[in-house]
mmCIF file of C-alpha atoms and ligand atoms in Angstrom:
data_model
loop_
_atom_site.group_PDB
_atom_site.id
_atom_site.type_symbol
_atom_site.label_atom_id
_atom_site.label_comp_id
_atom_site.label_asym_id
_atom_site.label_seq_id
_atom_site.Cartn_x
_atom_site.Cartn_y
_atom_site.Cartn_z
ATOM 1 C CA MET A 3 12.596 -22.657 -115.368
ATOM 2 C CA TYR A 4 9.178 -24.204 -114.769
ATOM 3 C CA LEU A 5 10.790 -27.616 -114.427
ATOM 4 C CA ALA A 6 13.356 -26.339 -111.987
ATOM 5 C CA ARG A 7 10.655 -24.789 -109.835
ATOM 6 C CA THR A 8 8.618 -28.008 -109.834
ATOM 7 C CA PHE A 9 11.735 -29.879 -108.831
ATOM 8 C CA ALA A 10 12.432 -27.407 -106.040
ATOM 9 C CA LEU A 11 8.852 -27.800 -104.848
ATOM 10 C CA ILE A 12 9.038 -31.599 -104.794
ATOM 11 C CA ALA A 13 12.433 -31.527 -103.141
ATOM 12 C CA GLY A 14 11.060 -29.105 -100.589
ATOM 13 C CA LEU A 15 8.089 -31.382 -99.834
ATOM 14 C CA LEU A 16 10.315 -34.410 -99.504
ATOM 15 C CA PHE A 17 12.703 -32.537 -97.302
ATOM 16 C CA SER A 18 10.050 -31.197 -94.988
ATOM 17 C CA ALA A 19 8.337 -34.595 -94.701
ATOM 18 C CA HIS A 20 11.707 -36.073 -93.833
ATOM 19 C CA SER A 21 12.814 -33.429 -91.426
ATOM 20 C CA LEU A 22 9.765 -34.112 -89.265
ATOM 21 C CA ALA A 23 10.745 -37.701 -88.526
ATOM 22 C CA GLU A 24 13.487 -38.225 -85.993
ATOM 23 C CA TRP A 25 14.811 -40.576 -83.342
ATOM 24 C CA HIS A 26 13.088 -40.445 -79.977
ATOM 25 C CA TYR A 27 14.856 -41.600 -76.833
ATOM 26 C CA GLU A 28 13.769 -42.514 -73.316
ATOM 27 C CA LYS A 29 15.539 -44.047 -70.322
ATOM 28 C CA GLN A 30 13.904 -45.068 -67.040
ATOM 29 C CA ALA A 31 14.792 -47.190 -64.021
ATOM 30 C CA ILE A 32 12.197 -50.013 -63.951
ATOM 31 C CA MET A 33 12.271 -53.727 -63.026
ATOM 32 C CA GLY A 34 15.444 -53.215 -61.029
ATOM 33 C CA THR A 35 17.345 -52.163 -64.119
ATOM 34 C CA GLU A 36 17.604 -49.492 -66.807
ATOM 35 C CA VAL A 37 14.996 -49.546 -69.562
ATOM 36 C CA HIS A 38 16.142 -47.913 -72.799
ATOM 37 C CA LEU A 39 13.891 -47.046 -75.707
ATOM 38 C CA GLN A 40 14.850 -45.588 -79.073
ATOM 39 C CA PHE A 41 12.501 -45.342 -82.060
ATOM 40 C CA TRP A 42 12.018 -43.456 -85.304
ATOM 41 C CA TYR A 43 8.777 -41.506 -85.625
ATOM 42 C CA GLU A 44 7.379 -38.457 -87.410
ATOM 43 C CA ASP A 45 5.084 -36.722 -84.983
ATOM 44 C CA LYS A 46 6.700 -35.359 -81.823
ATOM 45 C CA ASP A 47 3.545 -35.240 -79.695
ATOM 46 C CA GLN A 48 2.460 -38.713 -80.729
ATOM 47 C CA ALA A 49 5.979 -39.994 -80.065
ATOM 48 C CA LYS A 50 5.592 -38.758 -76.495
ATOM 49 C CA GLU A 51 2.363 -40.727 -76.135
ATOM 50 C CA ILE A 52 3.968 -43.842 -77.587
ATOM 51 C CA THR A 53 6.864 -43.472 -75.150
ATOM 52 C CA ALA A 54 4.403 -43.146 -72.260
ATOM 53 C CA ASP A 55 2.477 -46.248 -73.428
ATOM 54 C CA VAL A 56 5.643 -48.337 -73.616
ATOM 55 C CA MET A 57 6.928 -47.198 -70.216
ATOM 56 C CA GLU A 58 3.519 -47.770 -68.652
ATOM 57 C CA GLU A 59 3.657 -51.356 -69.876
ATOM 58 C CA PHE A 60 7.050 -51.896 -68.201
ATOM 59 C CA HIS A 61 5.644 -50.437 -64.961
ATOM 60 C CA ARG A 62 2.549 -52.643 -65.215
ATOM 61 C CA ILE A 63 4.635 -55.804 -65.689
ATOM 62 C CA ASP A 64 6.914 -54.765 -62.820
ATOM 63 C CA ALA A 65 3.919 -54.183 -60.535
ATOM 64 C CA ALA A 66 2.611 -57.682 -61.340
ATOM 65 C CA LEU A 67 5.851 -59.670 -61.221
ATOM 66 C CA SER A 68 8.190 -57.912 -58.787
ATOM 67 C CA PRO A 69 9.272 -60.063 -55.838
ATOM 68 C CA TYR A 70 10.048 -56.819 -53.955
ATOM 69 C CA LYS A 71 6.507 -55.436 -54.084
ATOM 70 C CA GLU A 72 4.263 -57.035 -51.473
ATOM 71 C CA ASP A 73 1.118 -56.413 -53.500
ATOM 72 C CA SER A 74 2.432 -57.928 -56.753
ATOM 73 C CA GLU A 75 0.698 -61.013 -58.082
ATOM 74 C CA LEU A 76 3.994 -62.866 -57.749
ATOM 75 C CA SER A 77 4.318 -62.004 -54.045
ATOM 76 C CA ARG A 78 0.740 -63.090 -53.417
ATOM 77 C CA VAL A 79 1.392 -66.421 -55.128
ATOM 78 C CA ASN A 80 4.566 -66.913 -53.073
ATOM 79 C CA ARG A 81 2.592 -66.318 -49.880
ATOM 80 C CA GLU A 82 -0.383 -68.520 -50.745
ATOM 81 C CA ALA A 83 0.405 -71.211 -53.349
ATOM 82 C CA GLY A 84 2.221 -73.382 -50.780
ATOM 83 C CA GLN A 85 -1.104 -73.863 -49.002
ATOM 84 C CA GLY A 86 -3.093 -74.819 -52.092
ATOM 85 C CA PRO A 87 -4.267 -73.656 -55.526
ATOM 86 C CA VAL A 88 -4.532 -69.869 -56.012
ATOM 87 C CA PRO A 89 -6.281 -68.241 -58.977
ATOM 88 C CA ILE A 90 -3.829 -66.389 -61.245
ATOM 89 C CA THR A 91 -4.039 -64.168 -64.324
ATOM 90 C CA GLU A 92 -3.608 -65.624 -67.800
ATOM 91 C CA GLU A 93 -0.504 -63.469 -68.175
ATOM 92 C CA LEU A 94 1.231 -65.007 -65.160
ATOM 93 C CA ALA A 95 0.064 -68.451 -66.300
ATOM 94 C CA SER A 96 1.656 -67.982 -69.723
ATOM 95 C CA ILE A 97 4.991 -66.904 -68.185
ATOM 96 C CA VAL A 98 5.000 -69.815 -65.720
ATOM 97 C CA GLU A 99 4.069 -72.215 -68.520
ATOM 98 C CA LYS A 100 6.950 -70.994 -70.686
ATOM 99 C CA SER A 101 9.315 -71.269 -67.695
ATOM 100 C CA LEU A 102 8.252 -74.872 -67.059
ATOM 101 C CA TRP A 103 8.732 -75.646 -70.737
ATOM 102 C CA TYR A 104 12.349 -74.449 -70.475
ATOM 103 C CA SER A 105 12.820 -76.414 -67.244
ATOM 104 C CA ASP A 106 11.900 -79.580 -69.137
ATOM 105 C CA LYS A 107 14.063 -78.609 -72.111
ATOM 106 C CA THR A 108 17.127 -77.906 -69.919
ATOM 107 C CA ALA A 109 16.812 -80.809 -67.460
ATOM 108 C CA GLY A 110 16.071 -78.307 -64.714
ATOM 109 C CA ALA A 111 18.895 -75.811 -65.381
ATOM 110 C CA PHE A 112 16.216 -73.152 -65.811
ATOM 111 C CA ASP A 113 14.042 -73.342 -62.729
ATOM 112 C CA ILE A 114 11.976 -70.481 -61.306
ATOM 113 C CA THR A 115 11.895 -72.237 -57.903
ATOM 114 C CA TYR A 116 15.590 -71.336 -57.498
ATOM 115 C CA ALA A 117 14.026 -68.430 -55.542
ATOM 116 C CA THR A 118 13.313 -70.744 -52.603
ATOM 117 C CA LEU A 119 16.999 -70.201 -51.802
ATOM 118 C CA GLY A 120 17.706 -67.258 -54.104
ATOM 119 C CA SER A 121 15.380 -65.018 -52.107
ATOM 120 C CA LEU A 122 17.745 -65.382 -49.128
ATOM 121 C CA TYR A 123 20.535 -63.630 -51.040
ATOM 122 C CA ASP A 124 21.097 -59.897 -51.045
ATOM 123 C CA PHE A 125 23.826 -58.913 -53.477
ATOM 124 C CA ARG A 126 23.973 -55.298 -52.366
ATOM 125 C CA LYS A 127 24.337 -56.198 -48.703
ATOM 126 C CA GLY A 128 26.607 -59.169 -49.436
ATOM 127 C CA GLU A 129 24.268 -61.698 -47.800
ATOM 128 C CA GLN A 130 23.968 -65.365 -48.761
ATOM 129 C CA ALA A 131 22.222 -68.486 -47.453
ATOM 130 C CA ASN A 132 24.392 -70.606 -45.173
ATOM 131 C CA GLU A 133 25.205 -74.277 -45.835
ATOM 132 C CA LYS A 134 22.638 -75.581 -43.362
ATOM 133 C CA ILE A 135 19.708 -73.634 -44.780
ATOM 134 C CA THR A 136 20.839 -74.508 -48.305
ATOM 135 C CA GLU A 137 20.832 -78.209 -47.482
ATOM 136 C CA THR A 138 17.470 -78.025 -45.734
ATOM 137 C CA LEU A 139 15.651 -76.082 -48.457
ATOM 138 C CA LEU A 140 17.269 -77.723 -51.498
ATOM 139 C CA PRO A 141 14.476 -80.318 -51.939
ATOM 140 C CA ALA A 142 11.975 -77.445 -52.231
ATOM 141 C CA VAL A 143 13.951 -76.133 -55.254
ATOM 142 C CA ASN A 144 12.354 -78.151 -58.022
ATOM 143 C CA TYR A 145 10.113 -77.009 -60.844
ATOM 144 C CA ARG A 146 8.090 -80.197 -60.438
ATOM 145 C CA HIS A 147 6.626 -78.614 -57.302
ATOM 146 C CA VAL A 148 4.967 -75.978 -59.497
ATOM 147 C CA GLN A 149 1.474 -77.116 -60.379
ATOM 148 C CA LEU A 150 -0.062 -74.958 -63.033
ATOM 149 C CA ASN A 151 -3.654 -75.778 -63.780
ATOM 150 C CA ARG A 152 -4.652 -73.940 -66.943
ATOM 151 C CA GLU A 153 -8.365 -74.435 -67.326
ATOM 152 C CA PRO A 154 -9.776 -74.117 -70.820
ATOM 153 C CA ARG A 155 -13.319 -74.568 -69.538
ATOM 154 C CA GLU A 156 -15.261 -71.371 -69.177
ATOM 155 C CA GLY A 157 -15.921 -70.082 -65.680
ATOM 156 C CA ILE A 158 -13.120 -72.120 -64.123
ATOM 157 C CA ARG A 159 -10.050 -70.129 -63.076
ATOM 158 C CA THR A 160 -6.476 -70.998 -63.908
ATOM 159 C CA THR A 161 -4.629 -71.768 -60.683
ATOM 160 C CA LEU A 162 -1.123 -72.249 -59.363
ATOM 161 C CA ALA A 163 -0.075 -74.377 -56.390
ATOM 162 C CA PHE A 164 3.269 -75.477 -54.920
ATOM 163 C CA SER A 165 3.427 -79.065 -53.697
ATOM 164 C CA ASP A 166 6.132 -78.095 -51.184
ATOM 165 C CA PRO A 167 4.947 -75.353 -48.806
ATOM 166 C CA ARG A 168 8.474 -73.873 -48.685
ATOM 167 C CA THR A 169 8.778 -73.381 -52.459
ATOM 168 C CA LYS A 170 8.999 -69.850 -53.872
ATOM 169 C CA ILE A 171 9.285 -68.651 -57.461
ATOM 170 C CA ASP A 172 10.943 -65.673 -59.152
ATOM 171 C CA LEU A 173 10.608 -64.667 -62.802
ATOM 172 C CA GLY A 174 13.776 -62.535 -63.002
ATOM 173 C CA GLY A 175 15.177 -64.906 -65.645
ATOM 174 C CA ILE A 176 12.304 -64.398 -68.094
ATOM 175 C CA ALA A 177 10.254 -61.281 -67.212
ATOM 176 C CA LYS A 178 12.482 -58.703 -68.884
ATOM 177 C CA GLY A 179 12.587 -60.652 -72.129
ATOM 178 C CA TYR A 180 8.808 -60.883 -71.993
ATOM 179 C CA ALA A 181 8.573 -57.145 -71.315
ATOM 180 C CA VAL A 182 10.720 -56.097 -74.297
ATOM 181 C CA ASP A 183 8.504 -58.228 -76.559
ATOM 182 C CA ARG A 184 5.406 -56.479 -75.167
ATOM 183 C CA ALA A 185 7.073 -53.114 -75.762
ATOM 184 C CA VAL A 186 7.772 -53.975 -79.393
ATOM 185 C CA ALA A 187 4.159 -55.123 -79.869
ATOM 186 C CA ILE A 188 2.988 -51.711 -78.635
ATOM 187 C CA LEU A 189 5.433 -49.888 -80.926
ATOM 188 C CA GLN A 190 4.183 -51.918 -83.893
ATOM 189 C CA GLN A 191 0.557 -51.109 -83.063
ATOM 190 C CA HIS A 192 1.529 -47.443 -83.382
ATOM 191 C CA GLY A 193 3.135 -47.995 -86.775
ATOM 192 C CA VAL A 194 6.745 -47.826 -85.621
ATOM 193 C CA HIS A 195 9.142 -49.712 -87.931
ATOM 194 C CA ASN A 196 12.569 -48.989 -86.438
ATOM 195 C CA ALA A 197 13.219 -49.341 -82.732
ATOM 196 C CA SER A 198 15.493 -50.680 -80.055
ATOM 197 C CA VAL A 199 14.134 -51.569 -76.605
ATOM 198 C CA SER A 200 16.218 -52.957 -73.779
ATOM 199 C CA ALA A 201 15.756 -53.793 -70.132
ATOM 200 C CA GLY A 202 19.168 -54.504 -68.646
ATOM 201 C CA GLY A 203 20.657 -57.399 -70.608
ATOM 202 C CA ASP A 204 17.533 -58.114 -72.644
ATOM 203 C CA ALA A 205 17.075 -56.246 -75.908
ATOM 204 C CA ARG A 206 14.670 -56.459 -78.796
ATOM 205 C CA LEU A 207 15.301 -54.757 -82.122
ATOM 206 C CA LEU A 208 12.514 -53.793 -84.489
ATOM 207 C CA GLY A 209 13.701 -53.351 -88.071
ATOM 208 C CA ASP A 210 17.144 -51.852 -88.580
ATOM 209 C CA LYS A 211 18.659 -48.502 -87.666
ATOM 210 C CA ARG A 212 17.296 -46.960 -90.862
ATOM 211 C CA GLY A 213 19.593 -48.345 -93.520
ATOM 212 C CA LYS A 214 22.209 -49.851 -91.227
ATOM 213 C CA PRO A 215 22.125 -52.602 -88.632
ATOM 214 C CA TRP A 216 21.883 -51.920 -84.917
ATOM 215 C CA LEU A 217 25.256 -52.441 -83.256
ATOM 216 C CA ILE A 218 24.872 -54.367 -80.018
ATOM 217 C CA GLY A 219 27.810 -54.495 -77.654
ATOM 218 C CA ILE A 220 28.525 -57.535 -75.507
ATOM 219 C CA ARG A 221 30.242 -56.213 -72.427
ATOM 220 C CA HIS A 222 33.645 -57.459 -71.412
ATOM 221 C CA PRO A 223 32.793 -59.588 -68.356
ATOM 222 C CA ARG A 224 35.767 -58.329 -66.344
ATOM 223 C CA ASP A 225 36.250 -54.781 -67.652
ATOM 224 C CA LYS A 226 33.257 -52.457 -67.521
ATOM 225 C CA SER A 227 34.831 -49.945 -69.871
ATOM 226 C CA LYS A 228 35.234 -52.448 -72.718
ATOM 227 C CA ASN A 229 33.109 -54.407 -75.130
ATOM 228 C CA ALA A 230 34.110 -58.015 -75.703
ATOM 229 C CA ALA A 231 32.336 -57.897 -79.071
ATOM 230 C CA VAL A 232 30.013 -55.748 -81.127
ATOM 231 C CA ILE A 233 27.392 -57.568 -83.192
ATOM 232 C CA PRO A 234 25.371 -56.048 -86.034
ATOM 233 C CA LEU A 235 21.732 -57.097 -85.690
ATOM 234 C CA GLU A 236 18.250 -56.278 -86.936
ATOM 235 C CA ASN A 237 14.729 -57.535 -86.278
ATOM 236 C CA THR A 238 15.720 -59.874 -83.484
ATOM 237 C CA ALA A 239 16.098 -60.257 -79.732
ATOM 238 C CA ILE A 240 19.338 -60.680 -77.793
ATOM 239 C CA SER A 241 19.694 -61.543 -74.116
ATOM 240 C CA THR A 242 22.885 -61.591 -72.114
ATOM 241 C CA SER A 243 23.503 -63.319 -68.788
ATOM 242 C CA GLY A 244 26.701 -62.741 -66.874
ATOM 243 C CA ASP A 245 28.230 -63.295 -63.455
ATOM 244 C CA TYR A 246 29.314 -59.625 -63.364
ATOM 245 C CA GLU A 247 25.864 -58.026 -63.314
ATOM 246 C CA ARG A 248 24.836 -58.530 -59.686
ATOM 247 C CA PHE A 249 27.447 -60.095 -57.434
ATOM 248 C CA PHE A 250 29.746 -59.731 -54.470
ATOM 249 C CA ILE A 251 32.990 -61.481 -53.541
ATOM 250 C CA ASP A 252 32.618 -63.272 -50.200
ATOM 251 C CA ASP A 253 35.188 -63.951 -47.435
ATOM 252 C CA ASP A 254 36.364 -67.117 -49.217
ATOM 253 C CA GLU A 255 37.026 -65.147 -52.407
ATOM 254 C CA HIS A 256 34.005 -66.731 -54.082
ATOM 255 C CA ARG A 257 32.090 -64.721 -56.597
ATOM 256 C CA VAL A 258 28.513 -64.849 -55.302
ATOM 257 C CA HIS A 259 26.306 -63.862 -58.238
ATOM 258 C CA HIS A 260 22.669 -63.954 -59.280
ATOM 259 C CA ILE A 261 22.454 -66.960 -61.588
ATOM 260 C CA PHE A 262 21.738 -70.102 -59.597
ATOM 261 C CA ASN A 263 22.400 -73.730 -60.315
ATOM 262 C CA PRO A 264 19.134 -75.349 -59.140
ATOM 263 C CA ALA A 265 20.989 -78.640 -58.588
ATOM 264 C CA THR A 266 23.128 -77.126 -55.817
ATOM 265 C CA GLY A 267 20.862 -74.259 -54.758
ATOM 266 C CA LYS A 268 23.882 -71.942 -55.030
ATOM 267 C CA PRO A 269 25.166 -69.499 -57.660
ATOM 268 C CA ALA A 270 26.458 -71.419 -60.697
ATOM 269 C CA GLU A 271 30.196 -71.913 -60.360
ATOM 270 C CA THR A 272 32.251 -69.691 -62.593
ATOM 271 C CA ASP A 273 35.943 -68.861 -62.422
ATOM 272 C CA SER A 274 36.398 -67.758 -58.861
ATOM 273 C CA ARG A 275 36.040 -70.932 -56.822
ATOM 274 C CA GLY A 276 39.783 -71.247 -56.623
ATOM 275 C CA ASP A 277 39.898 -74.354 -58.819
ATOM 276 C CA THR A 278 41.467 -74.322 -62.253
ATOM 277 C CA ALA A 279 38.934 -73.257 -64.815
ATOM 278 C CA ASP A 280 37.952 -76.377 -66.709
ATOM 279 C CA GLY A 281 36.886 -74.625 -69.878
ATOM 280 C CA ASP A 282 33.249 -75.606 -69.553
ATOM 281 C CA LYS A 283 32.294 -72.841 -67.123
ATOM 282 C CA LEU A 284 30.875 -69.719 -68.691
ATOM 283 C CA ILE A 285 30.989 -66.163 -67.393
ATOM 284 C CA SER A 286 28.974 -64.503 -70.156
ATOM 285 C CA VAL A 287 26.242 -65.880 -72.406
ATOM 286 C CA SER A 288 24.370 -64.042 -75.152
ATOM 287 C CA VAL A 289 21.523 -65.722 -76.998
ATOM 288 C CA ILE A 290 20.065 -64.327 -80.224
ATOM 289 C CA GLY A 291 16.610 -65.303 -81.504
ATOM 290 C CA PRO A 292 13.240 -63.918 -82.574
ATOM 291 C CA HIS A 293 11.734 -63.210 -79.137
ATOM 292 C CA GLY A 294 12.974 -62.048 -75.735
ATOM 293 C CA PHE A 295 10.476 -64.440 -74.159
ATOM 294 C CA ASP A 296 12.814 -67.220 -75.387
ATOM 295 C CA THR A 297 16.256 -65.603 -75.516
ATOM 296 C CA ASP A 298 15.991 -64.452 -71.879
ATOM 297 C CA PRO A 299 15.373 -67.882 -70.301
ATOM 298 C CA LEU A 300 17.813 -69.425 -72.786
ATOM 299 C CA SER A 301 20.719 -67.153 -71.824
ATOM 300 C CA THR A 302 20.174 -68.031 -68.158
ATOM 301 C CA SER A 303 19.887 -71.727 -69.093
ATOM 302 C CA VAL A 304 23.079 -71.838 -71.159
ATOM 303 C CA PHE A 305 24.923 -70.060 -68.353
ATOM 304 C CA VAL A 306 23.901 -72.804 -65.898
ATOM 305 C CA LEU A 307 24.417 -75.681 -68.360
ATOM 306 C CA GLY A 308 27.981 -74.654 -69.232
ATOM 307 C CA LYS A 309 29.673 -74.494 -72.618
ATOM 308 C CA GLN A 310 29.246 -78.025 -73.930
ATOM 309 C CA LYS A 311 25.631 -78.726 -73.017
ATOM 310 C CA GLY A 312 24.604 -75.091 -73.424
ATOM 311 C CA MET A 313 25.979 -74.715 -76.958
ATOM 312 C CA ALA A 314 24.486 -78.102 -77.917
ATOM 313 C CA LEU A 315 21.072 -76.882 -76.780
ATOM 314 C CA ILE A 316 21.285 -73.710 -78.910
ATOM 315 C CA GLU A 317 22.510 -75.681 -81.952
ATOM 316 C CA GLU A 318 19.500 -77.957 -81.572
ATOM 317 C CA LEU A 319 16.992 -75.076 -81.557
ATOM 318 C CA THR A 320 16.285 -73.591 -84.981
ATOM 319 C CA GLY A 321 16.471 -69.817 -85.248
ATOM 320 C CA PHE A 322 18.778 -69.328 -82.240
ATOM 321 C CA GLU A 323 22.474 -68.482 -81.994
ATOM 322 C CA ALA A 324 24.787 -67.877 -79.056
ATOM 323 C CA VAL A 325 28.001 -66.053 -78.200
ATOM 324 C CA VAL A 326 29.619 -67.251 -74.997
ATOM 325 C CA ILE A 327 32.741 -66.350 -73.028
ATOM 326 C CA ASP A 328 34.295 -69.063 -70.897
ATOM 327 C CA ALA A 329 36.184 -68.776 -67.640
ATOM 328 C CA ASN A 330 39.474 -68.441 -69.573
ATOM 329 C CA HIS A 331 38.033 -65.366 -71.308
ATOM 330 C CA GLN A 332 37.802 -67.147 -74.644
ATOM 331 C CA MET A 333 34.860 -66.420 -76.913
ATOM 332 C CA PHE A 334 32.847 -69.068 -78.793
ATOM 333 C CA PHE A 335 30.053 -68.826 -81.368
ATOM 334 C CA THR A 336 27.359 -71.236 -82.512
ATOM 335 C CA SER A 337 27.661 -72.454 -86.124
ATOM 336 C CA GLY A 338 25.253 -69.897 -87.609
ATOM 337 C CA LEU A 339 27.540 -67.024 -86.540
ATOM 338 C CA GLN A 340 30.793 -68.489 -87.818
ATOM 339 C CA GLN A 341 30.802 -66.975 -91.313
HETATM 340 P P1 ADP B 272 19.400 -60.264 -65.775
HETATM 341 O O1 ADP B 272 18.410 -60.214 -64.665
HETATM 342 O O2 ADP B 272 20.679 -59.604 -65.457
HETATM 343 O O3 ADP B 272 18.874 -59.986 -67.136
HETATM 344 P P2 ADP B 272 19.574 -63.050 -66.487
HETATM 345 O O4 ADP B 272 18.707 -63.007 -67.647
HETATM 346 O O5 ADP B 272 20.900 -63.638 -66.631
HETATM 347 O O6 ADP B 272 19.793 -61.714 -65.774
HETATM 348 O O7 ADP B 272 18.794 -63.858 -65.394
HETATM 349 C C1 ADP B 272 19.256 -63.879 -64.087
HETATM 350 C C2 ADP B 272 18.072 -63.780 -63.224
HETATM 351 O O8 ADP B 272 17.282 -64.952 -63.399
HETATM 352 C C3 ADP B 272 18.432 -63.738 -61.778
HETATM 353 O O9 ADP B 272 18.575 -62.421 -61.316
HETATM 354 C C4 ADP B 272 17.273 -64.462 -61.143
HETATM 355 O O10 ADP B 272 16.202 -63.544 -60.967
HETATM 356 C C5 ADP B 272 16.856 -65.470 -62.179
HETATM 357 N N1 ADP B 272 17.510 -66.782 -62.071
HETATM 358 C C6 ADP B 272 18.717 -67.082 -61.528
HETATM 359 N N2 ADP B 272 19.015 -68.368 -61.666
HETATM 360 C C7 ADP B 272 17.974 -68.936 -62.329
HETATM 361 C C8 ADP B 272 17.695 -70.270 -62.791
HETATM 362 N N3 ADP B 272 18.555 -71.270 -62.628
HETATM 363 N N4 ADP B 272 16.523 -70.476 -63.435
HETATM 364 C C9 ADP B 272 15.646 -69.459 -63.612
HETATM 365 N N5 ADP B 272 15.850 -68.197 -63.214
HETATM 366 C C10 ADP B 272 17.008 -67.922 -62.586
HETATM 367 MG MG1 MG B 273 17.968 -64.429 -68.843
#
């Protein structure tokens, strides 16, 4: 009798402690995409504060890096760095530095100066740069024009300059991956152990989904209603780049999309140029690795590099895997995923 009551008491305590914790969800339109947050937490009021902190961080990063906001640090740099060195924040410096590192690593497939021409495209309005402008501005698309001067000496500011006055940069291929990492850091500071944060195609998973893995869908690149694959994941980042995210089909039946080949200054060729798909062109690339700050630029890079060079790059990097879909709609995995 006594024992039974003690048991009931303990069970009751356990149950009530458990029933307090629950999943918290939030969805907001930020950085030109949908930001999703899901995390497990006990206290409802505190969970609201955590949610606000995370969303505020996305808004802060957007305000600094948006090419569409005239007062963003990025816009200021694009206006002024062509005339000479401009002082920049350490945050922008670290993102530019990482971008340049990937430019070197990918022989220029990842190149934030794609924006010199990319900024002339409007995918909603169906506008693209014409051949003449493309030819004229192509020499200004080159990451070697980006001169980052990170000064370790105290009192001397870090600066950025473009050696071609026409050069512009855009961080759309790395900023969302960076942002989901920042979000996870904030969640961890608050003692969260299980979470999923995504900004468009960039997701970061903290822990598992409480006893089971998170199930991440890779969208079918030509059928919105379908997944091409579902991958169980935990404690990792995954970034997907596709030619179906932001695009229009132009008068020549070309798919004009948002991932540029810096060598041509035009959207990377996929399956709609009328030629027979040669099997090396990719239409969807997902890269899995510890941080969004790496998986985001890598998914863009592999997309531009194509299947052979892109997969070779991921195989060479320890801790990274990739799932790609080629122009024939065939799916390929790096060796670490082929169990
Ligand atoms: P999403 O923005 O859908 O997450 P991706 O991660 O695939 O897309 O990155 C595509 C974005 O990266 C483009 O919208 C553009 O802002 C930028 N970008 C496009 N081409 C390049 C490139 N060759 N190098 C660096 N950034 C690029
Ligand atoms: Mg990317």
